[in-house]
């Protein structure tokens, strides 16, 4: 048991260290290209998470999702439209319940990705994102009047995203986006994604 706790603490510390180094590298890259036009964005949408609903008479695998992100173009000859992005996604909660018990799973993630854009017209572009997500997942519940800790964990997982961007003017865009990753509470794991609409502002 002590060994398991030690391994868990070591894993958590290693993940936090990796994310700190990755974040520092992203910030350094962003700082080195400070002359590029940075952009920020916000998205509101709906999430869907693959929670276990076996034995549940009521199951809600979706919630309101919120996403914010910051990006900076990285000039290069191979992919002229390449950018680095860092973001945060709150996928909300999934819930399952029956007559005697209920359970909630909440998921959020920090994302670090490379984003590449393709112009379809002067005002319409497509974007693809590929990177890593530092996902925090927590399960809580109750059996009758008793609270139950369903487990919690953080992990580094692949992150994938796609979107469309419509330019209203030179600085403001309307976006439609979908983001995919996965979660693990320690006792339960699955995929999670969000689809939503938002605004993006380029400085």
mmCIF file of C-alpha atoms in Angstrom:
data_model
loop_
_atom_site.group_PDB
_atom_site.id
_atom_site.type_symbol
_atom_site.label_atom_id
_atom_site.label_comp_id
_atom_site.label_asym_id
_atom_site.label_seq_id
_atom_site.Cartn_x
_atom_site.Cartn_y
_atom_site.Cartn_z
ATOM 1 C CA UNK A 1 0.000 0.000 0.000
ATOM 2 C CA UNK A 2 2.813 2.411 0.943
ATOM 3 C CA UNK A 3 4.596 1.488 -2.275
ATOM 4 C CA UNK A 4 1.471 2.268 -4.286
ATOM 5 C CA UNK A 5 1.115 5.671 -2.622
ATOM 6 C CA UNK A 6 4.800 6.404 -3.308
ATOM 7 C CA UNK A 7 4.432 5.463 -6.989
ATOM 8 C CA UNK A 8 1.332 7.650 -7.277
ATOM 9 C CA UNK A 9 3.106 10.635 -5.687
ATOM 10 C CA UNK A 10 6.142 10.104 -7.937
ATOM 11 C CA UNK A 11 3.929 9.919 -11.026
ATOM 12 C CA UNK A 12 2.090 13.098 -10.026
ATOM 13 C CA UNK A 13 5.368 14.941 -9.350
ATOM 14 C CA UNK A 14 6.830 13.762 -12.665
ATOM 15 C CA UNK A 15 3.748 14.916 -14.583
ATOM 16 C CA UNK A 16 3.799 18.320 -12.876
ATOM 17 C CA UNK A 17 7.498 18.708 -13.657
ATOM 18 C CA UNK A 18 6.968 17.743 -17.298
ATOM 19 C CA UNK A 19 4.092 20.187 -17.674
ATOM 20 C CA UNK A 20 6.142 22.966 -16.049
ATOM 21 C CA UNK A 21 9.020 22.354 -18.466
ATOM 22 C CA UNK A 22 6.627 22.168 -21.420
ATOM 23 C CA UNK A 23 4.908 25.396 -20.397
ATOM 24 C CA UNK A 24 8.280 27.127 -20.006
ATOM 25 C CA UNK A 25 9.314 25.944 -23.476
ATOM 26 C CA UNK A 26 6.076 27.240 -24.989
ATOM 27 C CA UNK A 27 6.468 30.607 -23.269
ATOM 28 C CA UNK A 28 10.077 30.843 -24.434
ATOM 29 C CA UNK A 29 9.012 30.117 -28.000
ATOM 30 C CA UNK A 30 6.261 32.694 -27.762
ATOM 31 C CA UNK A 31 8.660 35.283 -26.373
ATOM 32 C CA UNK A 32 11.160 34.601 -29.161
ATOM 33 C CA UNK A 33 8.506 35.463 -31.744
ATOM 34 C CA UNK A 34 7.089 38.500 -29.995
ATOM 35 C CA UNK A 35 6.906 40.428 -33.259
ATOM 36 C CA UNK A 36 4.190 38.075 -34.553
ATOM 37 C CA UNK A 37 0.510 38.895 -34.079
ATOM 38 C CA UNK A 38 -0.748 37.085 -31.002
ATOM 39 C CA UNK A 39 -4.394 36.093 -30.657
ATOM 40 C CA UNK A 40 -6.790 35.034 -27.935
ATOM 41 C CA UNK A 41 -10.027 33.111 -28.144
ATOM 42 C CA UNK A 42 -12.984 31.906 -26.138
ATOM 43 C CA UNK A 43 -15.441 29.100 -26.878
ATOM 44 C CA UNK A 44 -18.684 27.927 -25.299
ATOM 45 C CA UNK A 45 -20.178 24.601 -26.255
ATOM 46 C CA UNK A 46 -21.267 21.139 -25.189
ATOM 47 C CA UNK A 47 -19.091 18.317 -23.906
ATOM 48 C CA UNK A 48 -19.462 14.565 -24.087
ATOM 49 C CA UNK A 49 -17.513 12.241 -21.796
ATOM 50 C CA UNK A 50 -17.359 8.469 -21.821
ATOM 51 C CA UNK A 51 -18.417 7.756 -18.232
ATOM 52 C CA UNK A 52 -19.617 4.350 -17.044
ATOM 53 C CA UNK A 53 -23.422 4.273 -16.935
ATOM 54 C CA UNK A 54 -23.885 0.566 -16.223
ATOM 55 C CA UNK A 55 -26.593 0.055 -13.606
ATOM 56 C CA UNK A 56 -27.721 3.678 -13.821
ATOM 57 C CA UNK A 57 -31.345 4.613 -14.414
ATOM 58 C CA UNK A 58 -30.289 8.170 -15.257
ATOM 59 C CA UNK A 59 -27.124 9.020 -17.167
ATOM 60 C CA UNK A 60 -25.955 12.419 -18.396
ATOM 61 C CA UNK A 61 -22.645 12.224 -20.237
ATOM 62 C CA UNK A 62 -22.612 15.861 -21.346
ATOM 63 C CA UNK A 63 -22.391 19.339 -19.871
ATOM 64 C CA UNK A 64 -21.640 22.937 -20.825
ATOM 65 C CA UNK A 65 -18.016 23.263 -21.937
ATOM 66 C CA UNK A 66 -15.859 26.391 -21.796
ATOM 67 C CA UNK A 67 -12.533 26.969 -23.518
ATOM 68 C CA UNK A 68 -10.041 29.842 -23.550
ATOM 69 C CA UNK A 69 -6.755 29.907 -25.447
ATOM 70 C CA UNK A 70 -3.795 32.053 -26.444
ATOM 71 C CA UNK A 71 -1.801 31.642 -29.632
ATOM 72 C CA UNK A 72 1.126 33.100 -31.475
ATOM 73 C CA UNK A 73 2.120 32.486 -35.119
ATOM 74 C CA UNK A 74 5.562 30.943 -35.644
ATOM 75 C CA UNK A 75 7.056 32.053 -38.954
ATOM 76 C CA UNK A 76 8.676 29.207 -40.909
ATOM 77 C CA UNK A 77 9.040 28.074 -44.517
ATOM 78 C CA UNK A 78 7.656 24.561 -44.103
ATOM 79 C CA UNK A 79 4.283 25.547 -42.584
ATOM 80 C CA UNK A 80 3.801 29.323 -42.996
ATOM 81 C CA UNK A 81 0.540 29.289 -41.017
ATOM 82 C CA UNK A 82 1.908 27.385 -37.997
ATOM 83 C CA UNK A 83 1.170 28.730 -34.514
ATOM 84 C CA UNK A 84 1.766 27.644 -30.926
ATOM 85 C CA UNK A 85 -1.249 27.611 -28.627
ATOM 86 C CA UNK A 86 -1.834 27.185 -24.900
ATOM 87 C CA UNK A 87 -5.351 26.819 -23.561
ATOM 88 C CA UNK A 88 -7.690 25.677 -20.823
ATOM 89 C CA UNK A 89 -10.855 23.611 -21.320
ATOM 90 C CA UNK A 90 -13.501 22.969 -18.669
ATOM 91 C CA UNK A 91 -15.500 19.978 -19.882
ATOM 92 C CA UNK A 92 -17.941 20.207 -16.961
ATOM 93 C CA UNK A 93 -19.450 17.147 -15.286
ATOM 94 C CA UNK A 94 -20.910 13.831 -16.319
ATOM 95 C CA UNK A 95 -23.462 12.216 -13.988
ATOM 96 C CA UNK A 96 -24.912 8.767 -13.438
ATOM 97 C CA UNK A 97 -27.462 7.741 -10.820
ATOM 98 C CA UNK A 98 -29.949 5.103 -9.750
ATOM 99 C CA UNK A 99 -32.352 4.755 -6.824
ATOM 100 C CA UNK A 100 -29.641 4.281 -4.191
ATOM 101 C CA UNK A 101 -26.459 5.889 -5.513
ATOM 102 C CA UNK A 102 -25.155 8.675 -7.718
ATOM 103 C CA UNK A 103 -21.785 9.639 -9.197
ATOM 104 C CA UNK A 104 -20.288 12.739 -10.832
ATOM 105 C CA UNK A 105 -17.131 12.950 -12.937
ATOM 106 C CA UNK A 106 -15.626 16.398 -13.551
ATOM 107 C CA UNK A 107 -12.921 16.930 -16.187
ATOM 108 C CA UNK A 108 -10.735 19.903 -17.136
ATOM 109 C CA UNK A 109 -7.500 20.235 -19.093
ATOM 110 C CA UNK A 110 -4.571 22.496 -19.863
ATOM 111 C CA UNK A 111 -3.648 22.160 -23.531
ATOM 112 C CA UNK A 112 -0.401 22.803 -25.400
ATOM 113 C CA UNK A 113 -0.587 22.420 -29.163
ATOM 114 C CA UNK A 114 0.717 23.304 -32.583
ATOM 115 C CA UNK A 115 -2.013 24.789 -34.781
ATOM 116 C CA UNK A 116 -1.925 24.971 -38.586
ATOM 117 C CA UNK A 117 -4.406 26.859 -40.752
ATOM 118 C CA UNK A 118 -5.604 26.463 -44.339
ATOM 119 C CA UNK A 119 -7.418 29.264 -46.187
ATOM 120 C CA UNK A 120 -10.523 28.194 -48.107
ATOM 121 C CA UNK A 121 -11.393 31.763 -49.097
ATOM 122 C CA UNK A 122 -10.349 35.293 -48.092
ATOM 123 C CA UNK A 123 -12.624 35.077 -45.026
ATOM 124 C CA UNK A 124 -12.917 31.332 -44.263
ATOM 125 C CA UNK A 125 -10.119 29.158 -42.848
ATOM 126 C CA UNK A 126 -9.767 25.698 -41.384
ATOM 127 C CA UNK A 127 -7.526 24.918 -38.416
ATOM 128 C CA UNK A 128 -6.048 21.682 -37.078
ATOM 129 C CA UNK A 129 -4.492 21.307 -33.631
ATOM 130 C CA UNK A 130 -2.193 18.576 -32.343
ATOM 131 C CA UNK A 131 -0.490 18.468 -28.972
ATOM 132 C CA UNK A 132 -0.748 17.374 -25.360
ATOM 133 C CA UNK A 133 -3.358 17.900 -22.658
ATOM 134 C CA UNK A 134 -2.699 17.871 -18.922
ATOM 135 C CA UNK A 135 -6.049 16.457 -17.817
ATOM 136 C CA UNK A 136 -7.474 16.683 -14.302
ATOM 137 C CA UNK A 137 -10.352 14.278 -13.587
ATOM 138 C CA UNK A 138 -12.231 13.750 -10.335
ATOM 139 C CA UNK A 139 -15.110 11.433 -9.428
ATOM 140 C CA UNK A 140 -17.387 11.962 -6.423
ATOM 141 C CA UNK A 141 -20.649 10.372 -5.399
ATOM 142 C CA UNK A 142 -22.864 9.071 -2.684
ATOM 143 C CA UNK A 143 -24.520 5.843 -1.616
ATOM 144 C CA UNK A 144 -27.640 6.837 0.263
ATOM 145 C CA UNK A 145 -26.607 9.599 2.692
ATOM 146 C CA UNK A 146 -22.920 8.659 2.580
ATOM 147 C CA UNK A 147 -20.389 10.517 0.443
ATOM 148 C CA UNK A 148 -18.011 8.387 -1.610
ATOM 149 C CA UNK A 149 -14.646 9.401 -3.066
ATOM 150 C CA UNK A 150 -14.614 7.920 -6.554
ATOM 151 C CA UNK A 151 -10.975 8.768 -7.227
ATOM 152 C CA UNK A 152 -9.051 11.578 -8.885
ATOM 153 C CA UNK A 153 -5.984 11.733 -11.085
ATOM 154 C CA UNK A 154 -4.049 13.964 -13.451
ATOM 155 C CA UNK A 155 -2.409 12.666 -16.599
ATOM 156 C CA UNK A 156 -0.729 13.805 -19.774
ATOM 157 C CA UNK A 157 -2.666 12.635 -22.846
ATOM 158 C CA UNK A 158 -2.729 13.345 -26.596
ATOM 159 C CA UNK A 159 -4.855 16.305 -27.660
ATOM 160 C CA UNK A 160 -6.481 16.821 -31.061
ATOM 161 C CA UNK A 161 -8.633 19.655 -32.343
ATOM 162 C CA UNK A 162 -10.297 20.913 -35.513
ATOM 163 C CA UNK A 163 -12.116 24.102 -36.355
ATOM 164 C CA UNK A 164 -13.431 26.637 -38.839
ATOM 165 C CA UNK A 165 -12.760 30.377 -38.603
ATOM 166 C CA UNK A 166 -14.793 33.101 -40.337
ATOM 167 C CA UNK A 167 -13.244 36.574 -40.405
ATOM 168 C CA UNK A 168 -15.612 39.427 -39.580
ATOM 169 C CA UNK A 169 -12.779 41.912 -40.055
ATOM 170 C CA UNK A 170 -8.972 41.937 -39.881
ATOM 171 C CA UNK A 171 -8.940 41.271 -36.125
ATOM 172 C CA UNK A 172 -12.140 39.457 -35.151
ATOM 173 C CA UNK A 173 -13.228 35.952 -36.171
ATOM 174 C CA UNK A 174 -16.185 33.715 -35.405
ATOM 175 C CA UNK A 175 -15.029 30.145 -34.766
ATOM 176 C CA UNK A 176 -16.506 26.670 -34.614
ATOM 177 C CA UNK A 177 -14.299 24.157 -32.802
ATOM 178 C CA UNK A 178 -14.098 20.567 -31.600
ATOM 179 C CA UNK A 179 -11.476 19.270 -29.153
ATOM 180 C CA UNK A 180 -10.651 15.666 -28.237
ATOM 181 C CA UNK A 181 -8.663 14.122 -25.379
ATOM 182 C CA UNK A 182 -9.142 11.475 -22.646
ATOM 183 C CA UNK A 183 -9.440 11.291 -18.855
ATOM 184 C CA UNK A 184 -8.645 8.918 -16.000
ATOM 185 C CA UNK A 185 -9.915 9.246 -12.413
ATOM 186 C CA UNK A 186 -7.802 6.347 -11.208
ATOM 187 C CA UNK A 187 -10.854 4.083 -11.149
ATOM 188 C CA UNK A 188 -12.465 5.005 -14.454
ATOM 189 C CA UNK A 189 -11.166 6.229 -17.796
ATOM 190 C CA UNK A 190 -12.581 7.236 -21.153
ATOM 191 C CA UNK A 191 -12.600 9.737 -23.974
ATOM 192 C CA UNK A 192 -13.917 13.286 -23.722
ATOM 193 C CA UNK A 193 -14.588 15.963 -26.318
ATOM 194 C CA UNK A 194 -16.298 19.301 -26.710
ATOM 195 C CA UNK A 195 -17.883 21.050 -29.678
ATOM 196 C CA UNK A 196 -18.664 24.739 -29.574
ATOM 197 C CA UNK A 197 -18.646 28.208 -31.096
ATOM 198 C CA UNK A 198 -16.642 31.232 -30.087
ATOM 199 C CA UNK A 199 -14.756 34.387 -30.943
ATOM 200 C CA UNK A 200 -11.076 34.912 -31.691
ATOM 201 C CA UNK A 201 -9.331 38.282 -31.518
ATOM 202 C CA UNK A 202 -5.962 38.977 -33.126
ATOM 203 C CA UNK A 203 -3.898 41.842 -31.744
#
